[in-house]
XYZ file of C-alpha atoms in Angstrom:
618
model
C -50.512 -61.349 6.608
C -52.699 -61.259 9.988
C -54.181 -64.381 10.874
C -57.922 -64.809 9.689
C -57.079 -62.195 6.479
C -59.226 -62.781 3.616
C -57.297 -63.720 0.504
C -59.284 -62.542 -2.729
C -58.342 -64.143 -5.909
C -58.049 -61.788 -9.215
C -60.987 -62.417 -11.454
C -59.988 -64.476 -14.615
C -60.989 -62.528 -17.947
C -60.578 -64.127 -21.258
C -60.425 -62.291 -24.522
C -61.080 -64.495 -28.029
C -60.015 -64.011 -31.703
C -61.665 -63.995 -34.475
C -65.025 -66.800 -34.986
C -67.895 -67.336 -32.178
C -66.283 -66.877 -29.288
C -64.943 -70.222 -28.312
C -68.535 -71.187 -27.077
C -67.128 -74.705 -26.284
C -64.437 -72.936 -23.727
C -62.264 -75.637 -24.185
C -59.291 -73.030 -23.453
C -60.393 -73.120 -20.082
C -60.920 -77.212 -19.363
C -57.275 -77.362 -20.322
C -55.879 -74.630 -18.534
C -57.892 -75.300 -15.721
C -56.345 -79.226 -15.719
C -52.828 -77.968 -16.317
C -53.317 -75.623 -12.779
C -54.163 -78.982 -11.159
C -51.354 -81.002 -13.145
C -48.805 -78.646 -11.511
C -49.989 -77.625 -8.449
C -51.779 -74.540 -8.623
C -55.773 -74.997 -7.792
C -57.754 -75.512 -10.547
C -60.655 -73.048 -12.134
C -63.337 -74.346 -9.688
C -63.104 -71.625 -7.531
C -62.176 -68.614 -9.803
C -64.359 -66.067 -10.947
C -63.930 -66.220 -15.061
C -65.339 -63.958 -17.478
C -65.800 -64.692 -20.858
C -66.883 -61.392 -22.644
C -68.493 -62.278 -25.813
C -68.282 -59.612 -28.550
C -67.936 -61.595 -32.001
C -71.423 -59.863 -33.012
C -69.976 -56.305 -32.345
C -66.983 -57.262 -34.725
C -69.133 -57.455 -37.980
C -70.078 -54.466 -40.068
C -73.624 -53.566 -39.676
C -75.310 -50.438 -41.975
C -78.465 -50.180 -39.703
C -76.918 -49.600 -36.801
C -77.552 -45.931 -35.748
C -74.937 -46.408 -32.486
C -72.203 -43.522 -32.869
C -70.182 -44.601 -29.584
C -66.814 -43.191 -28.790
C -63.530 -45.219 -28.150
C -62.663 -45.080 -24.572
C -60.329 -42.588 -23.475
C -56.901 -43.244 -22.468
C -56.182 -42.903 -18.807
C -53.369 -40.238 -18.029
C -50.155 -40.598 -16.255
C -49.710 -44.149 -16.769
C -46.164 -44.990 -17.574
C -43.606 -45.714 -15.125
C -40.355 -44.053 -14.128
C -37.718 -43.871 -11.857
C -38.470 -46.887 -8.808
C -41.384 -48.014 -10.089
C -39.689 -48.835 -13.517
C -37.317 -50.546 -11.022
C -40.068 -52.449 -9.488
C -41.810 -53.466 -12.868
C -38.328 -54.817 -14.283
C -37.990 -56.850 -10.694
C -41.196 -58.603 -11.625
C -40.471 -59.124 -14.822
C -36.930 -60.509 -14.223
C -38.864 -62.798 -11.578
C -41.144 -64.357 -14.476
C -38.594 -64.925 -16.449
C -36.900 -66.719 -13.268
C -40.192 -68.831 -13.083
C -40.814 -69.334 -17.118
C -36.990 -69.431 -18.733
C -35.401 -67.587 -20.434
C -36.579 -64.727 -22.753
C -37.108 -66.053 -26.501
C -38.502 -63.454 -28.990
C -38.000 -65.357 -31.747
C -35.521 -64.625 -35.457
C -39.156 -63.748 -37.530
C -38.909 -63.608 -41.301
C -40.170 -62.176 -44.042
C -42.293 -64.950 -45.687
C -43.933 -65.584 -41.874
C -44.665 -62.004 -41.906
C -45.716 -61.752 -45.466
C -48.410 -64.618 -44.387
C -49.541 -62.445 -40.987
C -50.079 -59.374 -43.378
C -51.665 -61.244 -46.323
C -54.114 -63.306 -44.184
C -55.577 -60.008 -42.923
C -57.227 -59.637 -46.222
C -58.652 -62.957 -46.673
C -62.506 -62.926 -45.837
C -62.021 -65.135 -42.565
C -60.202 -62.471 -41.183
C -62.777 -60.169 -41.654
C -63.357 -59.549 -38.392
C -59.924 -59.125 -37.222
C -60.102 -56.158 -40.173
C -63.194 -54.618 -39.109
C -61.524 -53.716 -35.599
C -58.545 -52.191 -36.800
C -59.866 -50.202 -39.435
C -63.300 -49.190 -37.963
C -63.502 -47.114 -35.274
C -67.153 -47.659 -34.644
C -67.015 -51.399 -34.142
C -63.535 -51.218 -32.278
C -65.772 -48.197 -30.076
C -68.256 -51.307 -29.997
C -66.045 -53.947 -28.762
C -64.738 -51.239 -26.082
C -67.987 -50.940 -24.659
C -69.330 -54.402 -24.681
C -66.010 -55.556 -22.708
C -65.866 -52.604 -20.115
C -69.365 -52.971 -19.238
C -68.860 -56.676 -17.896
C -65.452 -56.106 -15.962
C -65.204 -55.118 -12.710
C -64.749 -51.550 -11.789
C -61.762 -51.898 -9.303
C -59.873 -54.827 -7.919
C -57.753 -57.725 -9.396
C -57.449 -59.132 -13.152
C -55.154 -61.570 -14.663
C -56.043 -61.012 -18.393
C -55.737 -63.551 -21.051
C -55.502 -62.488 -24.378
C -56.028 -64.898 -27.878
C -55.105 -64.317 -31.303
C -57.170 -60.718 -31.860
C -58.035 -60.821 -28.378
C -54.646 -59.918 -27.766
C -54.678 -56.712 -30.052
C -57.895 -55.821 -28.342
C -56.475 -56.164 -24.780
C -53.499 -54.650 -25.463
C -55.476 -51.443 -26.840
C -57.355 -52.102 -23.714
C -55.144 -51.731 -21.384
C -54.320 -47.653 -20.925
C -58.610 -47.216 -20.763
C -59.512 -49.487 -18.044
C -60.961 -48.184 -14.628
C -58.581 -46.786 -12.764
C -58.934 -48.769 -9.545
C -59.052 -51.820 -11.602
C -55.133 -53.333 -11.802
C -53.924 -56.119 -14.245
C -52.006 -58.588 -11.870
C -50.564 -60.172 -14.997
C -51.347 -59.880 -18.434
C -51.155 -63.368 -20.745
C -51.340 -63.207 -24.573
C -51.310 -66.460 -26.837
C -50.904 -66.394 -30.636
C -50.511 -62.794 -31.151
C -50.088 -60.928 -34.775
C -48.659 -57.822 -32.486
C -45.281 -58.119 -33.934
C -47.100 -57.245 -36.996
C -47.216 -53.598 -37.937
C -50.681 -54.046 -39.371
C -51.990 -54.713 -35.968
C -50.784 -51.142 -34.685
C -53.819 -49.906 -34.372
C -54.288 -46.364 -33.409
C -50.617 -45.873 -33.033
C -50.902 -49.060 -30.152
C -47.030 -49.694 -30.230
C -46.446 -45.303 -29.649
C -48.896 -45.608 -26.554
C -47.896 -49.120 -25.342
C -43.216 -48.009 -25.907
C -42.608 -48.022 -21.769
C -44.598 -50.476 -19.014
C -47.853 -49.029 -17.752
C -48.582 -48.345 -14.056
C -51.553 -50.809 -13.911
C -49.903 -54.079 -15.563
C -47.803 -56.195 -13.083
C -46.337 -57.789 -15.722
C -47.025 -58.972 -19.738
C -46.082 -62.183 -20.446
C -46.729 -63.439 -24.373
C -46.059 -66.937 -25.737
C -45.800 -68.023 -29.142
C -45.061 -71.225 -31.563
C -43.329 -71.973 -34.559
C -46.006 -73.853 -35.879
C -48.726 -70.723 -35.471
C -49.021 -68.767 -38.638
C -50.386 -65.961 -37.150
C -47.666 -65.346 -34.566
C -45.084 -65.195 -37.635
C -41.902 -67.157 -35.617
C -41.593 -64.256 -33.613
C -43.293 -62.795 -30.002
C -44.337 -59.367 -28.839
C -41.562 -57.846 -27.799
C -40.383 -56.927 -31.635
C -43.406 -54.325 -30.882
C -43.524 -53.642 -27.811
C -40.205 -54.122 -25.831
C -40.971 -54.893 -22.638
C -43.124 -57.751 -22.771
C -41.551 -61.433 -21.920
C -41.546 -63.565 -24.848
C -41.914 -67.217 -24.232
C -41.535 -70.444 -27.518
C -44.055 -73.158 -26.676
C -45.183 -76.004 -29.128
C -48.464 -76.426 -30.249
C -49.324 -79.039 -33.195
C -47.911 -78.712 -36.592
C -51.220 -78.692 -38.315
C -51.741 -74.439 -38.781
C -55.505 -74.414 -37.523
C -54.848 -76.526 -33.973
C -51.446 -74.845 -33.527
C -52.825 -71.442 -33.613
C -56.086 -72.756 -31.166
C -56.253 -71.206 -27.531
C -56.976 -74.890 -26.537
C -53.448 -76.093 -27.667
C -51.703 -73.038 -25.972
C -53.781 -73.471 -22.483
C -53.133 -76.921 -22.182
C -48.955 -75.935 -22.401
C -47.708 -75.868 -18.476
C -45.862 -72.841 -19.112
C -49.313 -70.677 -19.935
C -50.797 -72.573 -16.756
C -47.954 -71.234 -14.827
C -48.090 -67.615 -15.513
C -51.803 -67.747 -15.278
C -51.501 -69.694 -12.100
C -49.326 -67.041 -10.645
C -51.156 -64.446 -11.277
C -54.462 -66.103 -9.992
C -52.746 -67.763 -6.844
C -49.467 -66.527 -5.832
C -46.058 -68.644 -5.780
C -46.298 -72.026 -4.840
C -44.669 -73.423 -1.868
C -41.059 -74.049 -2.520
C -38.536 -75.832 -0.391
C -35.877 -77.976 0.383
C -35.551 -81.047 1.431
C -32.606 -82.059 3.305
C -31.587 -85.720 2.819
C -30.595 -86.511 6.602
C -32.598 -83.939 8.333
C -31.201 -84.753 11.603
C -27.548 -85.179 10.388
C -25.664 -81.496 10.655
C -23.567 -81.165 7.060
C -20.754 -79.770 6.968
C -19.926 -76.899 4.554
C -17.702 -77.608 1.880
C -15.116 -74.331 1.006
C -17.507 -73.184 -1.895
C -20.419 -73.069 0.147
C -18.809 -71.243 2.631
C -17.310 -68.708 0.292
C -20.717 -67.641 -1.131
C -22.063 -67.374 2.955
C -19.482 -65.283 3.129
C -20.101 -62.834 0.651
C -23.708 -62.791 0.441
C -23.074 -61.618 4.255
C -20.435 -59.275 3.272
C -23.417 -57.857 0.658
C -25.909 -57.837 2.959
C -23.938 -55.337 5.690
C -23.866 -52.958 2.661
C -26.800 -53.280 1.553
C -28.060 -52.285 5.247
C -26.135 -48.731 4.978
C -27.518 -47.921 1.894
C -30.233 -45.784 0.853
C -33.046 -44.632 -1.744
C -32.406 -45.303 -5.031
C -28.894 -46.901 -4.714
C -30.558 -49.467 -1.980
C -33.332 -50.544 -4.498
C -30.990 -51.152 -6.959
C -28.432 -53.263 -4.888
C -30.877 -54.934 -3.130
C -32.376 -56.006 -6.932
C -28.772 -57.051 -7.940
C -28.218 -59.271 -4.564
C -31.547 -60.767 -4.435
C -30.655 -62.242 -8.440
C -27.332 -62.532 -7.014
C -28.462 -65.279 -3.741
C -30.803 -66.885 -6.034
C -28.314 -67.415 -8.690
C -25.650 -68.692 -6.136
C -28.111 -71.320 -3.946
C -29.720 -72.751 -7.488
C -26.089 -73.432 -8.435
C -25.516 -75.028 -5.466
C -28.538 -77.177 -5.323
C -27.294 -78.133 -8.970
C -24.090 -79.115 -7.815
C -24.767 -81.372 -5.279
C -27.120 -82.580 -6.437
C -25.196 -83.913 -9.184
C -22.654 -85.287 -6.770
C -25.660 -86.940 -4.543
C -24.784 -84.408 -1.597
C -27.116 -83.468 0.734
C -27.730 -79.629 1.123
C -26.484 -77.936 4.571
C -29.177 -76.232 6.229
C -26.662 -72.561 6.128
C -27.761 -73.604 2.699
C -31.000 -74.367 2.660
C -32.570 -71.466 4.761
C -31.221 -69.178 1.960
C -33.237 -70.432 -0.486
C -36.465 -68.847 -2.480
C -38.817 -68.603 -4.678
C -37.621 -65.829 -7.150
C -40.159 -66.481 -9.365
C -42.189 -64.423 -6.613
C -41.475 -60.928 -6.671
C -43.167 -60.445 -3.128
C -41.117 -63.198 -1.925
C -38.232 -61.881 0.562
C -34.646 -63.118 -0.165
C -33.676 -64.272 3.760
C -31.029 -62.787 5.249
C -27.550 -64.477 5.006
C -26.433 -65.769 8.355
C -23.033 -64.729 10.310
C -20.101 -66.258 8.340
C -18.379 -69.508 10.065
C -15.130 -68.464 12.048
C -12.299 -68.932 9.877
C -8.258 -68.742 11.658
C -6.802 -64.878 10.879
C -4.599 -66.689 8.135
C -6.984 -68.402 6.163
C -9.984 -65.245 6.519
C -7.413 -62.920 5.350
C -6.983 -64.504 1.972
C -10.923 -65.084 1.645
C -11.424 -61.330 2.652
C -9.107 -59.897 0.581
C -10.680 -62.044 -2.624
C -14.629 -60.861 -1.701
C -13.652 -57.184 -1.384
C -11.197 -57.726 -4.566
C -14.161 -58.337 -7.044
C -17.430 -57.431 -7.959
C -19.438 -59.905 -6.462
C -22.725 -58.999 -8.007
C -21.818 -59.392 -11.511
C -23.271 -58.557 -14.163
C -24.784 -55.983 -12.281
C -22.447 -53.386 -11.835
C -23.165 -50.501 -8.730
C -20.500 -48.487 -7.153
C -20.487 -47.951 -3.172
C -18.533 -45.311 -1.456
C -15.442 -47.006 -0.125
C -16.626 -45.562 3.359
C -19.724 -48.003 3.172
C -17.378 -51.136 2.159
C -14.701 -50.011 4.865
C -17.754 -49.905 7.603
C -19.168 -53.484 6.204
C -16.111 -55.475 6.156
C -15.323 -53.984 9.807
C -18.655 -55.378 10.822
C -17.822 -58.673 9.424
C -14.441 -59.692 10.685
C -16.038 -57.861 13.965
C -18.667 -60.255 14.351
C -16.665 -63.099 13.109
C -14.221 -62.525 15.829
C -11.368 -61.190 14.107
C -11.714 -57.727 14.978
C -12.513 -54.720 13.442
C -9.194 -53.791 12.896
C -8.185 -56.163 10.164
C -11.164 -55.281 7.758
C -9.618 -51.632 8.379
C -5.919 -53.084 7.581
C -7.194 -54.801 4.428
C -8.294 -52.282 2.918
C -5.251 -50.206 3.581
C -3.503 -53.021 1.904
C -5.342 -53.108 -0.739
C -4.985 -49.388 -1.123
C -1.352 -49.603 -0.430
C -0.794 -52.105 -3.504
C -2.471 -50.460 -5.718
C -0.418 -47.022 -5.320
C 2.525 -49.331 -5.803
C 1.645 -51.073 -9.326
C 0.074 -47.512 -10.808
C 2.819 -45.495 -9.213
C -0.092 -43.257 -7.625
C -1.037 -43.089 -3.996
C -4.432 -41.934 -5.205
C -5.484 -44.302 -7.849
C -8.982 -46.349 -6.743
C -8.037 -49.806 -5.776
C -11.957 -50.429 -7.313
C -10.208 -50.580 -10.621
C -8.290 -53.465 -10.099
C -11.013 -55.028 -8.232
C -13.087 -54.633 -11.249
C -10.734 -56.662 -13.252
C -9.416 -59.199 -10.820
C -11.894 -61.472 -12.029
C -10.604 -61.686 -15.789
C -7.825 -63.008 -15.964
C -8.824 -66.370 -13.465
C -12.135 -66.200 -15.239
C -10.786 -66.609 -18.711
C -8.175 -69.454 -17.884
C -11.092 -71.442 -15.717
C -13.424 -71.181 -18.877
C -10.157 -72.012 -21.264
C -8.895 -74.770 -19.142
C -11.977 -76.153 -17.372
C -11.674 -76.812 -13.649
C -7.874 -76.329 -12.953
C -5.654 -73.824 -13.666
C -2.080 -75.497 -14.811
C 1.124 -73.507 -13.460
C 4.283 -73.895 -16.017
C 5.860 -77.076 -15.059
C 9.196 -75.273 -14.791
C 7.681 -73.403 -11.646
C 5.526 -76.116 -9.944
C 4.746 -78.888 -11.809
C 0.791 -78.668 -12.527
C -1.157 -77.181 -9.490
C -4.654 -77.314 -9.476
C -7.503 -75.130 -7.997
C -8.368 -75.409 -4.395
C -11.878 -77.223 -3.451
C -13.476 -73.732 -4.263
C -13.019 -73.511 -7.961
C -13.212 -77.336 -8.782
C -17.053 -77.507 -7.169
C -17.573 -74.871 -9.880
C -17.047 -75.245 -13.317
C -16.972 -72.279 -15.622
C -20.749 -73.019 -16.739
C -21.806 -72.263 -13.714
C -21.555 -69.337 -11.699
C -21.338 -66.047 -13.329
C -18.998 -63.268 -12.824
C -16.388 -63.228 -9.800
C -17.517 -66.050 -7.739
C -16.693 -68.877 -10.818
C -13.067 -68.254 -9.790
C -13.440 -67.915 -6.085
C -10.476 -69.339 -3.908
C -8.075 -69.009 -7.043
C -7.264 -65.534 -7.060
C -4.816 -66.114 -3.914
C -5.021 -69.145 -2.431
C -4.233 -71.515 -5.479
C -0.415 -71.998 -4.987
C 2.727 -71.315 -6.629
C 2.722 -70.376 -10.239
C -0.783 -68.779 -10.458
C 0.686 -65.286 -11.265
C 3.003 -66.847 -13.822
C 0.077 -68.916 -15.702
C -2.186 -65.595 -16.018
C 1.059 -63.884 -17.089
C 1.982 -66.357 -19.801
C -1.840 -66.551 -20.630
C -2.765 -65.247 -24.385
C -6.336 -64.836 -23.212
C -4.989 -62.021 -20.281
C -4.506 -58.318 -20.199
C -1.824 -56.291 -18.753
C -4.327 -54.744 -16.786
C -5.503 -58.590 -15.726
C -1.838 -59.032 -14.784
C -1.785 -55.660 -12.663
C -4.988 -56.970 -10.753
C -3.231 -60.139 -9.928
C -0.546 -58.264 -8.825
C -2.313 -55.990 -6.744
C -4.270 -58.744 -4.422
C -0.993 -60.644 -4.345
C 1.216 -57.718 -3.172
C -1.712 -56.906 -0.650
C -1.695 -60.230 1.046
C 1.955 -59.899 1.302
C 1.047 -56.563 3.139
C -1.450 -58.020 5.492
C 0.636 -61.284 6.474
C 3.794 -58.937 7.253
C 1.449 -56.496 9.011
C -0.325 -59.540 10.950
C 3.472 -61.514 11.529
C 2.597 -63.930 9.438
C 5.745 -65.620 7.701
C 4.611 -66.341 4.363
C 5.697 -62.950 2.918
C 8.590 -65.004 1.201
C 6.197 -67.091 -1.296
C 4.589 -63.887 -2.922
C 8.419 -62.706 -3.546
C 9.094 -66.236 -4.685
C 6.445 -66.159 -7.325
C 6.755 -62.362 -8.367
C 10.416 -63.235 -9.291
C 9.824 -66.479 -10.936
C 7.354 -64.496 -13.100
C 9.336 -61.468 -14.004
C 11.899 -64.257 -14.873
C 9.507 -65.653 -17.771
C 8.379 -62.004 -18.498
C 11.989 -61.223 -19.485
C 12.085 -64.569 -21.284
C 8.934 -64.402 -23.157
C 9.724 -60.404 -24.200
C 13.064 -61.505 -25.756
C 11.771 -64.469 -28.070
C 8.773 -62.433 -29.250
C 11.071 -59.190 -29.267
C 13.658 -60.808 -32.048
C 10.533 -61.950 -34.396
C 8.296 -58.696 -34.073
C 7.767 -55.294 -35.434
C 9.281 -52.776 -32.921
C 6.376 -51.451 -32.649
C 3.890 -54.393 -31.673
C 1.364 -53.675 -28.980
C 2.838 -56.616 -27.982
C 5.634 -55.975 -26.889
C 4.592 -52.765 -25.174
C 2.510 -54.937 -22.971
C 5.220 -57.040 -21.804
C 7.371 -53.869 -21.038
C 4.237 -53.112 -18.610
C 4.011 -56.435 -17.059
C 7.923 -56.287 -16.660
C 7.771 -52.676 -14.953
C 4.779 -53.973 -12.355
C 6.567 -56.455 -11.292
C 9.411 -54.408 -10.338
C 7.650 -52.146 -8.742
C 6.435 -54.574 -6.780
C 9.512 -56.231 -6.161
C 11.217 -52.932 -4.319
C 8.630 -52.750 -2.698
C 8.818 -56.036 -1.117
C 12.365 -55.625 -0.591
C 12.374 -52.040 0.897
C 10.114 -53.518 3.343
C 11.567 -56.262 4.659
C 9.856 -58.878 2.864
C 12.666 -60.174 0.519
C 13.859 -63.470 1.334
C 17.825 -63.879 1.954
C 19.614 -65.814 -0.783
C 20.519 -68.635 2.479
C 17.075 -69.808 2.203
C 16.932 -70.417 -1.307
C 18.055 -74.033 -2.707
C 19.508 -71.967 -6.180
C 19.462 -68.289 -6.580
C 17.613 -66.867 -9.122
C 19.681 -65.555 -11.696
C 20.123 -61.604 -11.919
C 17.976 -59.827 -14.488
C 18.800 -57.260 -16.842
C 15.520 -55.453 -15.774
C 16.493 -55.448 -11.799
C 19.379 -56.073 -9.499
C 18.157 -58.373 -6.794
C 19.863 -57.309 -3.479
C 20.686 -60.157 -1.541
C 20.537 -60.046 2.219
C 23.327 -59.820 4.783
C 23.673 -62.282 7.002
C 25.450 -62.924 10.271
């Protein structure tokens, strides 16, 4: 924004139910002191306007007035990127207000909603939807007291929210509604579908930033249940109001909820400022291994995201915006459980999601790592989809160009983001016995089977005591725990770096798939590629561990082989697991990389599934 820019806030415009009018406007005294109570500005300084039609809702037989209902404006649902861009906003309220809550309903609820229409207080609420002179009426009287063009945020009670809702397609068309409130709305009630509403209303509208509705228990006329029953893409939102039916269905008792005052407050004002606050703020903090895993791959995301374009770069850059704010709320949430200050790599990453217009920063260069160590990190960002749950394929060509850039300006050169990837490719043409099977596969579900032993066995995964006693995760995993981070990065640095026995606990695991087992497989044999490619002598411990495991594979098979049906699905799997790690066994030892039985303390035993060749020595 250029210095000295005028900032124009939306005009406020408040819709009633059914009665006067709420003459007293004690809605807006309440909302106005919940702005101020959390830190929005209050209603002092807003234009509000309080249409009053109560009059035009009552039946009268002198009237001679033969007005029209307002057309609908054409062309106003979305598609394509602006669909896109209406679901970013609305994921972003939901950021701001919680999550999503349309409420289970039921029948006597909605048995009261459609009975009450009837009763002679509603009388009004009966005249609109049936009349099409007074709802032509209430049109008219509304429309001539709103602005032509410009800003609303629109607040909808009770049958003001039926009426704005059937408002919304035949407002001016320079006029746009910034955000769009309803409180105790019948909408979820098919008797409220007036004029075909829900048909007209099925897919967001190109002048609404955003609907928001909110609901209680205790309000008869919202029937347990919010809007999005009827129309699917509003944001449904539980609040309490009293227990008495009258005050809990009153606009005064929703607008004095914080939650209404901050999606009003939004729309009116923007996002608040949001930052924060480093304990020592002249004290440098050092980055623990979590913290620099998710630098790392939010980096790693952000090169692709940069060679990306159109469509597939608006989506992406959706997913890894939710992505970055997911990952640096976690981390807040961690530490500050543990009292830890945050590191300012942290802390500049941080933003207000709730803000749709607010730009996720740009991840910094990753921290140099030695060749040894950045291997194994590399080859577990690349091995997973780090953007879960979203799920968006990029060419391997844009992922081969990204990771070069990274280890290039990490000072590793661009040559080993080009050899892990051949690794990886390698590896997987070994376990599917195909040079031309997509590594992305495995990547895909190298996440499960570490994933589903973290959330089975909380923060540590426990290797068969027969292998290694009990090893537990690296720093990554243990800061954490499986309710926190979603998707790949709740089992980062386990995947390769957790020790001896890994391979054999996901292989042993009831909650794993072969094709689990075949991931783990894959990113083991390919850092056994890399550190023989990059002379680094640790090829030794991935031969150690695939033998150990095919050793408890053949085990396992032959005690469930002599209680099961020949032809259990069971034991089919275990034939698979044994034939990977075979195949992955020759190949370590028609490359070089099989240890010679003088460096072993006892020799494993042969198996009938494959003669191990021991070494010649001088």
């Amino acid at each position: 924004m250029e210095s000295g820019a005028i900032v124009t806030t939306p005009t406020l415009v408040y819709l009633h139910g059914v009665g006067r009018g709420d003459l007293k406007q004690e809605w807006k005294d309440q909302l106005s002191q919940g702005l101020a109570r959390i830190g929005f500005p209050s209603l002092d300084d807003v234009t509000v306007l309080n249409p009053v039609y109560a009059d035009d809702l009552w039946e009268d037989p002198e009237a001679q007035h033969n007005f029209a209902v307002p057309p609908v404006q054409k062309h106003m649902t979305l598609s394509g990127l602006e669909l896109l861009e209406f679901e970013r906003r609305t994921a972003a309220m939901e950021t701001r207000l919680g999550r999503h809550n349309r409420g289970a309903g039921g029948a006597f609820p909605e048995a009261v909603v459609s009975r009450s229409v009837e009763l002679p207080l509603f009388v009004q609420a009966r005249n609109f939807l049936n009349n099409q002179q007074i709802r032509a009426q209430v049109h008219r009287r509304i429309l001539e007291q709103l602005p032509t063009e410009g800003e609303i945020v629109l607040l909808g009670h009770s049958l003001g929210s039926v009426i704005a809702a059937d408002l919304l397609r035949r407002l001016p068309p320079e006029l746009t509604v910034k955000g769009f409130v309803t409180i105790g709305s019948p909408l979820a009630n098919g008797q409220f579908n007036v004029d075909d509403l829900f048909k007209l209303l099925r897919t967001p509208l190109s002048n609404v930033s955003w609907w928001v509705n909110f609901w209680s228990g205790s309000d008869p006329v919202a029937a347990k249940r919010g809007v999005s029953v009827a129309v699917p893409w509003v944001l449904d939102f539980r609040v309490k109001t009293s227990l008495v039916p009258g005050p809990g269905h009153s606009s005064r008792e929703y607008c004095a909820n914080d939650a209404v005052a901050e999606a009003i407050g939004f729309g009116l004002f923007g996002s608040r400022s949001k930052e924060i606050v480093l304990a020592e703020k002249n004290l440098q903090i050092p980055l623990n291994d979590a913290e620099i895993f998710v630098l790392q791959a939010l980096r790693y995301c952000y090169l692709i995201l940069q060679r990306l374009k159109g469509d597939e770069a608006l989506r992406y850059e959706y997913a890894l915006r939710e992505t970055q704010d997911r990952l640096i709320e976690e981390i807040k949430s961690r530490n500050a459980e543990e009292g830890r200050p945050i590191p300012k790599e942290i802390a500049r990453l941080d933003f207000d999601n709730g803000d749709p217009n607010a730009a996720a920063p740009v991840p910094g260069l990753s921290p140099f790592m030695p060749k040894e160590q950045a291997i194994e990190r590399l080859l577990e960002i690349i091995g997973q989809n780090l953007l879960l749950p979203f799920e968006i394929e990029v060419p391997e060509k844009i992922q081969r160009e990204a990771l070069r850039d990274f280890t290039a300006e990490t000072q590793l050169g661009s040559t080993v983001g080009a050899d892990i990837f051949d690794a990886l490719q390698m590896a997987v043409g070994v376990v599917s016995g195909s040079a031309k099977s997509n590594w992305r596969k495995w990547g895909a579900f190298g996440v499960g089977a570490a994933a589903l032993t973290a959330a089975t066995g909380g923060l540590a995964l426990a290797a068969v005591p027969t292998v290694a006693g009990v090893a537990t995760v690296a720093s990554t995993l243990a800061a954490f725990g499986p309710g926190g981070m979603m998707g790949g990065l709740v089992t980062a640095g386990t995947l390769l770096t957790v020790g001896g026995g890994s391979l054999t606990a996901g292989v042993l695991s009831s909650v794993n798939t072969t094709e689990e087992i075949e991931a783990l497989v894959v990113q083991k044999l390919s850092l056994a590629i890399l550190w023989q490619r990059h002379e680094i002598d640790r090829t030794h411990e991935v031969w150690e561990e695939f033998a150990e495991a095919e050793r408890l594979i053949v085990r396992e098979h032959t005690r469930v082989k002599n209680v099961s049906d020949s032809s259990s699905p069971i034991l089919k799997a275990f034939e698979q697991q044994r034939s990977t790690i075979e195949r992955a066994l020759k190949y370590l030892s028609d490359h070089g990389m099989e240890p010679g039985w003088f460096e072993e303390l006892e020799p494993p035993a042969p198996t009938p599934f494959l003669k191990l060749r021991a070494k010649k020595t001088d």
